[in-house]
mmCIF file of C-alpha atoms and ligand atoms in Angstrom:
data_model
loop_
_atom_site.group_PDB
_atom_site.id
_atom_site.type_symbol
_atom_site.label_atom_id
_atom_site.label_comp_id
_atom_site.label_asym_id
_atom_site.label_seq_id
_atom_site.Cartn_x
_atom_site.Cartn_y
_atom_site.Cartn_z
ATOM 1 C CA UNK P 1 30.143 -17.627 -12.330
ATOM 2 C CA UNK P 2 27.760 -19.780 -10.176
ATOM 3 C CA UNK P 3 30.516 -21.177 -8.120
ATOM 4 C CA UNK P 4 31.433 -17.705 -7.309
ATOM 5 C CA UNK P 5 28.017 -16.625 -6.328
ATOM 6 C CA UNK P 6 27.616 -19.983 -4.113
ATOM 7 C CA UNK P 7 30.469 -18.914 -2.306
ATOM 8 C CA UNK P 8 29.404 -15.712 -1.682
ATOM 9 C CA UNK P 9 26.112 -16.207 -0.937
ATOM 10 C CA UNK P 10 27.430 -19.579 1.418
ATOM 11 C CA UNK P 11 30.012 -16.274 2.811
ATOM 12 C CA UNK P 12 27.546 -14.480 3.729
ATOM 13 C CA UNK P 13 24.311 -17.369 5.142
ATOM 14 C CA UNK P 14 26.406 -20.220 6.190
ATOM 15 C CA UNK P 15 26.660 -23.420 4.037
ATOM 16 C CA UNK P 16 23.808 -24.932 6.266
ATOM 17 C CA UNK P 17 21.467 -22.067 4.606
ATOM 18 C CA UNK P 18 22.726 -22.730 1.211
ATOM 19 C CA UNK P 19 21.478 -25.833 -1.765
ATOM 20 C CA UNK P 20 22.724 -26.204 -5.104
ATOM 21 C CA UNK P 21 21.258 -29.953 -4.760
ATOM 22 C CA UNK P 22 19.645 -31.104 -7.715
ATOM 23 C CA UNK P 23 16.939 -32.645 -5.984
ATOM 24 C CA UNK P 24 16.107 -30.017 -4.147
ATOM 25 C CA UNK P 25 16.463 -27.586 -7.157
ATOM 26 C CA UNK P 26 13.345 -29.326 -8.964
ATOM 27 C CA UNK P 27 11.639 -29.626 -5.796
ATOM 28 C CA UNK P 28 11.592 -25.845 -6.148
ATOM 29 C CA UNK P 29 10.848 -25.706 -9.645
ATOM 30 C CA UNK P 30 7.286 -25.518 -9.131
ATOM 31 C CA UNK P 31 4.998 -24.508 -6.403
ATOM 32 C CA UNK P 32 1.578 -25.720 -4.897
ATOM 33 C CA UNK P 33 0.318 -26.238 -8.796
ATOM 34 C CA UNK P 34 2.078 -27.760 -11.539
ATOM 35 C CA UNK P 35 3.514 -25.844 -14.461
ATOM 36 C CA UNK P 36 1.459 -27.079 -18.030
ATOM 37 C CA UNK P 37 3.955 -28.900 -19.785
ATOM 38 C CA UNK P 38 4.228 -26.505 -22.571
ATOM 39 C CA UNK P 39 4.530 -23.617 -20.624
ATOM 40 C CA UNK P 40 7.235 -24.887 -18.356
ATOM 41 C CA UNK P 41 9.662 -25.233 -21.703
ATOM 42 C CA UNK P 42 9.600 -21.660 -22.419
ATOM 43 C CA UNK P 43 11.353 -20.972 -19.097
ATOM 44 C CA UNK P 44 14.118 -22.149 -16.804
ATOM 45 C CA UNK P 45 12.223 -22.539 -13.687
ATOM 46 C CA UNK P 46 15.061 -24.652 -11.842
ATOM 47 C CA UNK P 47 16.415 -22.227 -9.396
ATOM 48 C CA UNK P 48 20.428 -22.455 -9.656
ATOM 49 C CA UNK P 49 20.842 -21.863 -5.850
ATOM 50 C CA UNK P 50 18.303 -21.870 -2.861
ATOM 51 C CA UNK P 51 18.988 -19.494 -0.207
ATOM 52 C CA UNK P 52 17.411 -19.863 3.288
ATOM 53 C CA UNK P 53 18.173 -16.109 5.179
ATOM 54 C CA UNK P 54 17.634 -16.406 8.957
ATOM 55 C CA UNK P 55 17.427 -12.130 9.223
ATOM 56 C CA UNK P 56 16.564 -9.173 7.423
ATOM 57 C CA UNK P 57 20.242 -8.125 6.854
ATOM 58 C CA UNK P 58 20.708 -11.189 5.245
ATOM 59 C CA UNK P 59 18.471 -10.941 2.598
ATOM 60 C CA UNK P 60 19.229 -7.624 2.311
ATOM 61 C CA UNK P 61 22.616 -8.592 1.757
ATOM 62 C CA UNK P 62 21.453 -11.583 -0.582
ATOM 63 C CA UNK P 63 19.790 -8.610 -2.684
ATOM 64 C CA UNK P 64 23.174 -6.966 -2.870
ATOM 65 C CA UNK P 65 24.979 -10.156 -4.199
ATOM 66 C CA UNK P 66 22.752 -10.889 -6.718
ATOM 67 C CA UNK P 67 22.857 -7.214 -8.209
ATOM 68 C CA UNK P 68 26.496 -7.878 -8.119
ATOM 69 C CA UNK P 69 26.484 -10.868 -10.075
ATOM 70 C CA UNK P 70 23.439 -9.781 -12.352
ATOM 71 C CA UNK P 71 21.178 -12.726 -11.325
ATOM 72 C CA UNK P 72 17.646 -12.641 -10.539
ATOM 73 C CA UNK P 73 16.196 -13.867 -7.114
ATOM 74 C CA UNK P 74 12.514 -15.294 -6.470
ATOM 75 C CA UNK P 75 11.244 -14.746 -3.029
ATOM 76 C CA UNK P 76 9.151 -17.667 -2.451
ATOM 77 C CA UNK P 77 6.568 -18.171 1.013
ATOM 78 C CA UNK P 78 4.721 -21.341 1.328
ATOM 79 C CA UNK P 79 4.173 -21.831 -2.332
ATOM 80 C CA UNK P 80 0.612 -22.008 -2.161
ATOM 81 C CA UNK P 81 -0.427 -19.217 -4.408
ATOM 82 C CA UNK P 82 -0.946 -22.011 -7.344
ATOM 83 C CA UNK P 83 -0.021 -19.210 -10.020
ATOM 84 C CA UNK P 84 3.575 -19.841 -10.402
ATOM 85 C CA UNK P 85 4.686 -16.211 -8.802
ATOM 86 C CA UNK P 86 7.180 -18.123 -6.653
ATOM 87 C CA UNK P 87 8.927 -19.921 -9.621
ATOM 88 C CA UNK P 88 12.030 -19.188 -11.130
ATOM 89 C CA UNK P 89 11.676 -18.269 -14.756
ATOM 90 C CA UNK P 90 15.268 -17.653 -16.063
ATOM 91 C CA UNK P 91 16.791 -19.509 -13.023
ATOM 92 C CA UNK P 92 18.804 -17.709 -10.678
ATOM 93 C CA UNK P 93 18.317 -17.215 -6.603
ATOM 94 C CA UNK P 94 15.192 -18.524 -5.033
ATOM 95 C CA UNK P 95 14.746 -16.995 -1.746
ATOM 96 C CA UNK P 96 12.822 -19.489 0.551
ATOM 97 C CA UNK P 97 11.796 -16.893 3.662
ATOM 98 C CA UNK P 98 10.045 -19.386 5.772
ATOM 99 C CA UNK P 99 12.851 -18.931 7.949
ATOM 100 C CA UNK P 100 11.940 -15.851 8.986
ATOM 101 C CA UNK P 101 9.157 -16.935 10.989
ATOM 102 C CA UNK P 102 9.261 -14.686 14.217
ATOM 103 C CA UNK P 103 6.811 -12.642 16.456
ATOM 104 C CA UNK P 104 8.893 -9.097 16.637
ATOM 105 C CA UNK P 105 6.663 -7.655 18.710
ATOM 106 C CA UNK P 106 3.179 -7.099 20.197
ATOM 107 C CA UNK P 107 2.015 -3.557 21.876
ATOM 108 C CA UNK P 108 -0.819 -5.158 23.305
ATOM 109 C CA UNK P 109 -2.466 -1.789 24.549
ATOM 110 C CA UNK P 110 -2.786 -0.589 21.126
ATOM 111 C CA UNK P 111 -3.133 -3.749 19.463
ATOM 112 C CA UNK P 112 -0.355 -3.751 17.165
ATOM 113 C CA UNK P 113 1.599 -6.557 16.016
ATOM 114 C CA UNK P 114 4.592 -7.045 14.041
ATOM 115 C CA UNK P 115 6.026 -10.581 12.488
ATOM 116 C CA UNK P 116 8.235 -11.259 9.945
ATOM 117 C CA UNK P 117 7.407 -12.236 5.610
ATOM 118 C CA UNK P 118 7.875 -15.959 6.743
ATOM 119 C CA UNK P 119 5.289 -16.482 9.597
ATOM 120 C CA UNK P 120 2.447 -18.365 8.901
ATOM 121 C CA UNK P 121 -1.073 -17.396 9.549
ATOM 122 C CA UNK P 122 -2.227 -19.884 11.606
ATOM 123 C CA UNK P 123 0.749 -19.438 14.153
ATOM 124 C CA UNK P 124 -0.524 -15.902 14.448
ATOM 125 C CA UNK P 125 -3.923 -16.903 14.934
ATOM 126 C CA UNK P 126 -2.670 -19.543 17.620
ATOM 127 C CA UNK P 127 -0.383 -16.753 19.477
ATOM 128 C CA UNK P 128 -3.114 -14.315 19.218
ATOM 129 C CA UNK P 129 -5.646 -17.165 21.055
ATOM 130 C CA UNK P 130 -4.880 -15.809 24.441
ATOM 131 C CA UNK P 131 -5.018 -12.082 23.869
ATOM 132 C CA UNK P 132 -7.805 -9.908 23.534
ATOM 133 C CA UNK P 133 -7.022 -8.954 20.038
ATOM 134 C CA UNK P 134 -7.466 -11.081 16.668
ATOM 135 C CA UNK P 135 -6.551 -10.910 13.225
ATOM 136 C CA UNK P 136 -8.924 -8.745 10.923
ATOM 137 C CA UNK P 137 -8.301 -10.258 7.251
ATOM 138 C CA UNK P 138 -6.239 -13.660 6.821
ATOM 139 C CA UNK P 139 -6.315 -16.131 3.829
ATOM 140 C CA UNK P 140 -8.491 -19.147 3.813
ATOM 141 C CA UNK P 141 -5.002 -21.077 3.129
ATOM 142 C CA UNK P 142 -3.936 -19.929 6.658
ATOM 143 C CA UNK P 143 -2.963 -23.277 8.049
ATOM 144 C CA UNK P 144 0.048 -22.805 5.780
ATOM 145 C CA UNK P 145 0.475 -19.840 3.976
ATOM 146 C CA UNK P 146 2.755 -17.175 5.330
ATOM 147 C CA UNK P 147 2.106 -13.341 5.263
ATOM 148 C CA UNK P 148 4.929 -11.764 3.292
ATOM 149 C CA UNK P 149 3.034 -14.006 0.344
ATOM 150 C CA UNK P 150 -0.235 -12.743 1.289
ATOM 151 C CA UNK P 151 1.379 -9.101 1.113
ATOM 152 C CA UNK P 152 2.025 -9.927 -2.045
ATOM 153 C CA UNK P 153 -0.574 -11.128 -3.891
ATOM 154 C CA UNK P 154 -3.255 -8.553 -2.804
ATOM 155 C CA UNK P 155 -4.575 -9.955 0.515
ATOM 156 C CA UNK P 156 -7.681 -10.796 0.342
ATOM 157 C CA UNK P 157 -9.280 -12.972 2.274
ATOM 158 C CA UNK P 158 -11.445 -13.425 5.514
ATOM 159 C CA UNK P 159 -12.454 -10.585 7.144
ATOM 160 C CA UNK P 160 -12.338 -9.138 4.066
ATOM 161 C CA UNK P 161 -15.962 -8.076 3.205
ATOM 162 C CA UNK P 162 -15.901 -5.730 6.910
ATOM 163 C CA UNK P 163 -12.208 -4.736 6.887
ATOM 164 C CA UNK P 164 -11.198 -4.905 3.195
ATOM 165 C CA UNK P 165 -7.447 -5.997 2.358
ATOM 166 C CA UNK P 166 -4.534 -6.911 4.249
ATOM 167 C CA UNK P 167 -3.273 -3.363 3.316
ATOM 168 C CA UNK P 168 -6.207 -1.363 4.893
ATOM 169 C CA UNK P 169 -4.739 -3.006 8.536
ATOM 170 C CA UNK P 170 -1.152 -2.546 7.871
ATOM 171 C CA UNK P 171 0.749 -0.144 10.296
ATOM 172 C CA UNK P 172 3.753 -0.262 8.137
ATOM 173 C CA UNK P 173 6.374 -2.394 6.432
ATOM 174 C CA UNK P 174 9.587 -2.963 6.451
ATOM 175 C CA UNK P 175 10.463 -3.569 2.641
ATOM 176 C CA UNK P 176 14.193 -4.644 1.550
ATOM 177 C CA UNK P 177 14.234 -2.760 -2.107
ATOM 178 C CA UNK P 178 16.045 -4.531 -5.445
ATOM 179 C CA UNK P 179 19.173 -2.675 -4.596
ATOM 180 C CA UNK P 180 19.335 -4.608 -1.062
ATOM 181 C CA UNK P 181 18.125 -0.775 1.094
ATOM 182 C CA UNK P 182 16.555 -1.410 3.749
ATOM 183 C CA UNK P 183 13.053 0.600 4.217
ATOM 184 C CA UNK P 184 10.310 1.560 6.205
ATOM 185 C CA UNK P 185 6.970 1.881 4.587
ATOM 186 C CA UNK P 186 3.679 3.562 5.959
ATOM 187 C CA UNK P 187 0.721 5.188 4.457
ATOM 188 C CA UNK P 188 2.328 9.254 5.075
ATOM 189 C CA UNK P 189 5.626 7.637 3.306
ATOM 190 C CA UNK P 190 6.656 9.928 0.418
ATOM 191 C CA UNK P 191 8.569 7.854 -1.946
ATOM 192 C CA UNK P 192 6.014 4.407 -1.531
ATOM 193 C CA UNK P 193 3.010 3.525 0.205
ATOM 194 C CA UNK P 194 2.160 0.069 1.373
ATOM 195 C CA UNK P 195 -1.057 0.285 -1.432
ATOM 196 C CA UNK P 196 1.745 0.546 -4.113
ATOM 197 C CA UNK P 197 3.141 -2.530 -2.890
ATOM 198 C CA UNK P 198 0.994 -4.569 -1.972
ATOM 199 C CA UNK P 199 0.384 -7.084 -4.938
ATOM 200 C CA UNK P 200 3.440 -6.787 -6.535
ATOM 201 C CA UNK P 201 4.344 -10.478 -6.572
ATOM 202 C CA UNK P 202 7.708 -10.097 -5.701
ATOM 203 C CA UNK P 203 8.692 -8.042 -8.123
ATOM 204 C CA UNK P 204 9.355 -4.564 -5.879
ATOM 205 C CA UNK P 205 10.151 -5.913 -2.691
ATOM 206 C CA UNK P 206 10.815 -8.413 -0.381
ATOM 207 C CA UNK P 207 8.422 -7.507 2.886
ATOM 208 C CA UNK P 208 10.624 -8.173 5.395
ATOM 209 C CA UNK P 209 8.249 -7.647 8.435
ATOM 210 C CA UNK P 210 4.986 -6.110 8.606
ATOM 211 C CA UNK P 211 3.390 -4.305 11.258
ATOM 212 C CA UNK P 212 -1.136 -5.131 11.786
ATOM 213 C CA UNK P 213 -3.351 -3.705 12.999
ATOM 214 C CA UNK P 214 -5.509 -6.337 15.235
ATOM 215 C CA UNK P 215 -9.330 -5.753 15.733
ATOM 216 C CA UNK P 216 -10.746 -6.215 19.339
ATOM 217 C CA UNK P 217 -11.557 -10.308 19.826
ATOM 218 C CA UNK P 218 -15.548 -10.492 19.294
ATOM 219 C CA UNK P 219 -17.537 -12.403 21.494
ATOM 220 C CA UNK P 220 -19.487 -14.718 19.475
ATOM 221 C CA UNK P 221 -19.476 -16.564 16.049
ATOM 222 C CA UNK P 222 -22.182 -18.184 14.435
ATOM 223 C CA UNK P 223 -21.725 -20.506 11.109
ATOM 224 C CA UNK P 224 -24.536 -20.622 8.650
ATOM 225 C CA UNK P 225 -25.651 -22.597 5.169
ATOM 226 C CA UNK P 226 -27.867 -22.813 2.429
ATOM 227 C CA UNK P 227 -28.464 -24.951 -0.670
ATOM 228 C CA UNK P 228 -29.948 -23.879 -3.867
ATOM 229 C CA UNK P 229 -31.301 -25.445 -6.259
ATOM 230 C CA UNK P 230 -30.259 -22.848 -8.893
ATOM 231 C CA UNK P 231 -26.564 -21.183 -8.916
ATOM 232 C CA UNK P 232 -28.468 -18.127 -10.090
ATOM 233 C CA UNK P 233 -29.948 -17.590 -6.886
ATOM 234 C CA UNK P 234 -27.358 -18.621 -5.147
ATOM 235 C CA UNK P 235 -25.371 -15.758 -6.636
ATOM 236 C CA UNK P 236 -27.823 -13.449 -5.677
ATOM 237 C CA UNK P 237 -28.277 -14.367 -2.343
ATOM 238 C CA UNK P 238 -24.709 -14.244 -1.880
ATOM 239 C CA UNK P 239 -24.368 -10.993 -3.165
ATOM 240 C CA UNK P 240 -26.989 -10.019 -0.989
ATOM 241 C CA UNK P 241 -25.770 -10.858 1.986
ATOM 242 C CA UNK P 242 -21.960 -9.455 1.286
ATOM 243 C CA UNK P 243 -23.617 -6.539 1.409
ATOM 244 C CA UNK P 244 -26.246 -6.788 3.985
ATOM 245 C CA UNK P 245 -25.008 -8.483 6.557
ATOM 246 C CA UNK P 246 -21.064 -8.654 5.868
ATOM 247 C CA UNK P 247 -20.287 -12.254 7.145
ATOM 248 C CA UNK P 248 -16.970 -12.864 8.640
ATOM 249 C CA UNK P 249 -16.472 -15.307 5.688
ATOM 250 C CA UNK P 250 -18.493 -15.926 2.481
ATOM 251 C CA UNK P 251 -18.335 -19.356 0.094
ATOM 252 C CA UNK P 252 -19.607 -19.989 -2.615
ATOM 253 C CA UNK P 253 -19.843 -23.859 -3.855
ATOM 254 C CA UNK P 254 -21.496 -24.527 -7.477
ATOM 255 C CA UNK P 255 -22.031 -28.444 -7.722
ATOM 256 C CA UNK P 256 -20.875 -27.839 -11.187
ATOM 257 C CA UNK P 257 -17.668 -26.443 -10.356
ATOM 258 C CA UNK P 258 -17.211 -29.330 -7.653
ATOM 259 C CA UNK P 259 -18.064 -32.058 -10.283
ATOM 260 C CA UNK P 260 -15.506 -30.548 -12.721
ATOM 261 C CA UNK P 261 -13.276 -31.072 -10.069
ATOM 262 C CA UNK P 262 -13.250 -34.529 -9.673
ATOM 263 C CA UNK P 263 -12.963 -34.484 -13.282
ATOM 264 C CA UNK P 264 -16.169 -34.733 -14.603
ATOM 265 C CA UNK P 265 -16.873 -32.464 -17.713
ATOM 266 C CA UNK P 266 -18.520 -29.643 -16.834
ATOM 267 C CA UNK P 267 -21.903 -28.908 -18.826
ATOM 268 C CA UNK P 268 -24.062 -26.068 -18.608
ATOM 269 C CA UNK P 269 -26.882 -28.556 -17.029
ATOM 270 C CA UNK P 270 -23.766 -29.097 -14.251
ATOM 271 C CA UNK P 271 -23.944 -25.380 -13.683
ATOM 272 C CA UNK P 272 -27.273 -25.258 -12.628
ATOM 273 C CA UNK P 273 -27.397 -28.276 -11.034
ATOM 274 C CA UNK P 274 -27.634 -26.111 -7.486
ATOM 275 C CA UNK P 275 -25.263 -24.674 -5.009
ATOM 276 C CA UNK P 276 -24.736 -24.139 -1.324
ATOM 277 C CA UNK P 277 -23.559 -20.708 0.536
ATOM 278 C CA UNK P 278 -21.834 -21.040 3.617
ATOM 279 C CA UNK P 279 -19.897 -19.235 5.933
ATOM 280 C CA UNK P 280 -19.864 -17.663 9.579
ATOM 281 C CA UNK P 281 -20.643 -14.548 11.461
ATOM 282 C CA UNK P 282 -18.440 -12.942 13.868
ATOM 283 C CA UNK P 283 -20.004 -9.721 16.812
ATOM 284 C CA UNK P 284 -21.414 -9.215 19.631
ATOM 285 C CA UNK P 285 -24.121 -12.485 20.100
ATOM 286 C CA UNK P 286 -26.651 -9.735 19.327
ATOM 287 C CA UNK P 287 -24.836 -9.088 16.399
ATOM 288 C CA UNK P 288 -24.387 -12.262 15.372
ATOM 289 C CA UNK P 289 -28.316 -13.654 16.397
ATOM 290 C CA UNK P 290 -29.447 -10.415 14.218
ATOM 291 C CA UNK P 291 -26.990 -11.450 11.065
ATOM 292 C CA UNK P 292 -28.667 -14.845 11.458
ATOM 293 C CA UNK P 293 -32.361 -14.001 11.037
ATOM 294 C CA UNK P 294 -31.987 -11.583 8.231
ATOM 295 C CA UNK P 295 -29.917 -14.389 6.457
ATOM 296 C CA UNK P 296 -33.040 -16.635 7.250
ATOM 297 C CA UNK P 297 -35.086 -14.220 5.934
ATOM 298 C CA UNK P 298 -32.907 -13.828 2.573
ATOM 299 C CA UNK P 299 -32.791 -17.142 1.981
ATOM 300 C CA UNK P 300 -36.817 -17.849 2.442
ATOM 301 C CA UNK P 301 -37.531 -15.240 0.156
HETATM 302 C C1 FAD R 1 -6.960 -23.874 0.137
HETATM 303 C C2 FAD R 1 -6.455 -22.531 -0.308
HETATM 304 C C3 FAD R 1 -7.105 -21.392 0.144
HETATM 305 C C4 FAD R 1 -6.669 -20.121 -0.277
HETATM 306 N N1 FAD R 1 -7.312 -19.005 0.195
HETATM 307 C C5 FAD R 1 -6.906 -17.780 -0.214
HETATM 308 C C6 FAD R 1 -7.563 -16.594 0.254
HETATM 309 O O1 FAD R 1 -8.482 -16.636 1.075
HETATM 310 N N2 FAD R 1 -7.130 -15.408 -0.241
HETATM 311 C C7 FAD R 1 -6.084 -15.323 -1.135
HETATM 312 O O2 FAD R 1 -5.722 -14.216 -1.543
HETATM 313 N N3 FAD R 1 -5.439 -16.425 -1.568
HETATM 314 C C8 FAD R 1 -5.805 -17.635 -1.124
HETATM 315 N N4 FAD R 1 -5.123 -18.743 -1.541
HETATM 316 C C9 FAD R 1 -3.922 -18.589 -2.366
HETATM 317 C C10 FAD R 1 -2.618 -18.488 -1.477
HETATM 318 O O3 FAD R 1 -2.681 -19.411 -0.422
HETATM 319 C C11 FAD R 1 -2.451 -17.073 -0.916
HETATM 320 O O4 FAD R 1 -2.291 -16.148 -1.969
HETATM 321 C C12 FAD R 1 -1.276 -16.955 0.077
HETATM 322 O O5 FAD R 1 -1.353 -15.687 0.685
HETATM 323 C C13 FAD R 1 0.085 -17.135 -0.582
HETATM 324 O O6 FAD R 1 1.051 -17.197 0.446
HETATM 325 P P1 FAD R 1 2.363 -18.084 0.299
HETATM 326 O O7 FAD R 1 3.189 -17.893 1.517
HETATM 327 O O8 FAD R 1 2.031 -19.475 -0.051
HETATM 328 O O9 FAD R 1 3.055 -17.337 -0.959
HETATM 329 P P2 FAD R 1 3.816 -17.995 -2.208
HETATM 330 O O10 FAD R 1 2.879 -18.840 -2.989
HETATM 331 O O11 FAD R 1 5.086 -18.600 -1.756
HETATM 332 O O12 FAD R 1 4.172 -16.682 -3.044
HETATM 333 C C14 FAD R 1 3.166 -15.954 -3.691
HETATM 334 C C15 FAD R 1 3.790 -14.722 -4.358
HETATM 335 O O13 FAD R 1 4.295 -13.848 -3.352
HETATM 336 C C16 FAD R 1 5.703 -13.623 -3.522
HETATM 337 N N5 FAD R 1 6.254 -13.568 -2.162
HETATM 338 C C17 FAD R 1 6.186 -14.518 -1.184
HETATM 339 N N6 FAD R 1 6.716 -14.050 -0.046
HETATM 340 C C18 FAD R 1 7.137 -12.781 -0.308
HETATM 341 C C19 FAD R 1 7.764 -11.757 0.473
HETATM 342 N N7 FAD R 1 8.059 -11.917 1.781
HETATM 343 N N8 FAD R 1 8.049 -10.569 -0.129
HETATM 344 C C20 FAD R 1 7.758 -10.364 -1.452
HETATM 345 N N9 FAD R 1 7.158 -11.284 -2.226
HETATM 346 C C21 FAD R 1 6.848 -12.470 -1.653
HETATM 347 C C22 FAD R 1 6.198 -14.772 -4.375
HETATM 348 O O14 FAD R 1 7.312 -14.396 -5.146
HETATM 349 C C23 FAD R 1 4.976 -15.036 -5.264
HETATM 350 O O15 FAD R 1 4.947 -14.133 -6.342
HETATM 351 C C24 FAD R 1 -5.554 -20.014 -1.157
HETATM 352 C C25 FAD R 1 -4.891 -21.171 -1.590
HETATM 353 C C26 FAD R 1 -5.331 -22.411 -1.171
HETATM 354 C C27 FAD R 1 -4.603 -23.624 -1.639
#
């Protein structure tokens, strides 16, 4: 049975788009985390055959094969997730869609913009650099994450605390289904809305491209920080300003966290053992000078 599906799916790709190498099978056996031991026995996470699609039809077609041959496929971005959502658990296709990496199109009167499941973030942010226009939400993880996996896991990120998730400044999708259809989604869709997708960890859909919604650049940015000596307040503050002043980005860093990191064990003393907030504003410089002093203020208090 796999032979046939290899040379179907090599039919369909081209053999250059196609691996059944072992090596590369286990390299895709995990992704940015690795599995616990124990957990990783109680599935086959070795993809049988990796597929590298260079167009929508193609993994629409993909989709098609492996409902003919009864296998199950794993669409898989950058792997960075860390939660195993791009990891084969009873073997089967894994769908690497970095390939689809392109800029379809950008309506730059009405600041729209519409890329494919496989760019990445930061190539967005880069193309974006000489426009007027930016991204509203992105994931910290931009440098290499792509955004049919940010789709996919929720999208939050950035930008998040003014313009909420990835979905609220989505135009529409186009979603290849199970069955291999082809589909355009949009908030007035009947059937599905983007909100019912969005999240689904590959399980529903592969996005296939997505069309954003870009926010006018702003003018000025402004980064700011404050340590703590007690992660209680440091939560507060933080809360505080998320709602307040609604910075552009918002992190939280407990020393005791950090220190279990580096693999110290982590004792309540750790946890208060103090914390810094940090982040940045992004408006107009009044804006940004106003966010600035009421932060001051918040953190004096
Ligand atoms: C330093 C760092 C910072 C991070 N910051 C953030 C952050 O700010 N916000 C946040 O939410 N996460 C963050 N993450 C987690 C992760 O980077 C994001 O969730 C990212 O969006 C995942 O994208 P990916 O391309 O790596 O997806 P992958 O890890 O490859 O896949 C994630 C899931 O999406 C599915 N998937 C991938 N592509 C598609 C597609 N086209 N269609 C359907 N399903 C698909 C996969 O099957 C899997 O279930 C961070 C991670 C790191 C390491």
């Amino acid at each position: 049975m796999l032979m046939s599906l290899e040379k179907t799916v090599t039919e369909l790709v081209g053999s250059d788009r196609v691996s059944t190498s072992y090596l590369e099978r286990i390299a895709y056996s995990h992704d940015l985390a690795p599995i616990p031991h124990n957990i990783a026995r109680l599935f086959n996470s070795v993809p049988d055959i990796i597929v590298n699609p260079q167009s929508l039809d193609k993994v629409a077609g993909i989709m098609k094969v492996a409902n003919k041959f009864q296998v199950p496929v794993t669409p898989r971005g950058a792997a960075t997730w860390g939660y195993g959502g791009a990891v084969p658990t009873m073997g089967g296709i894994l769908l690497d869609l970095r390939g689809l990496n392109k800029i379809v199109s950008f309506d730059e009167a009405r600041g729209l913009l519409t890329v494919q499941c496989g760019a990445v973030w930061k190539d967005i942010i880069d193309f974006l650099e000489k426009t007027s226009w930016e991204l509203p939400v992105y994931p910290s993880s931009a440098p290499s994450s792509t955004v049919g996996g940010f789709a996919a896991t929720g999208g939050l990120g950035y930008g998040s605390l003014e313009y909420g998730s990835l979905v609220d400044n989505v135009e529409s999708i186009n979603a290849i289904l199970p069955t291999g259809e082809k589909m355009m989604v949009d908030p007035n869709s009947d059937w599905v809305t983007p909100r019912q997708l969005f999240g689904s960890e590959g399980t529903l859909c592969i996005f296939g491209e997505l069309t954003l919604r870009l926010v006018p650049r702003r003018s000025s940015a402004a980064p700011f920080l404050a340590y703590f000596h007690q992660l209680s307040n440091a939560v507060e503050v933080a809360n505080e300003l998320a709602r307040k002043t609604r910075p552009f980005s918002l992190i939280l860093r407990a020393f005791g966290f950090v220190r279990a990191r580096e693999g110290a064990l982590l004792s309540p003393e750790d946890a208060e053992s103090g914390a810094i907030i940090f982040g940045h504003y992004a408006a107009t410089p009044h804006q940004v000078e106003e966010s600035l002093n009421r932060f001051a203020r918040m953190v004096t208090d």
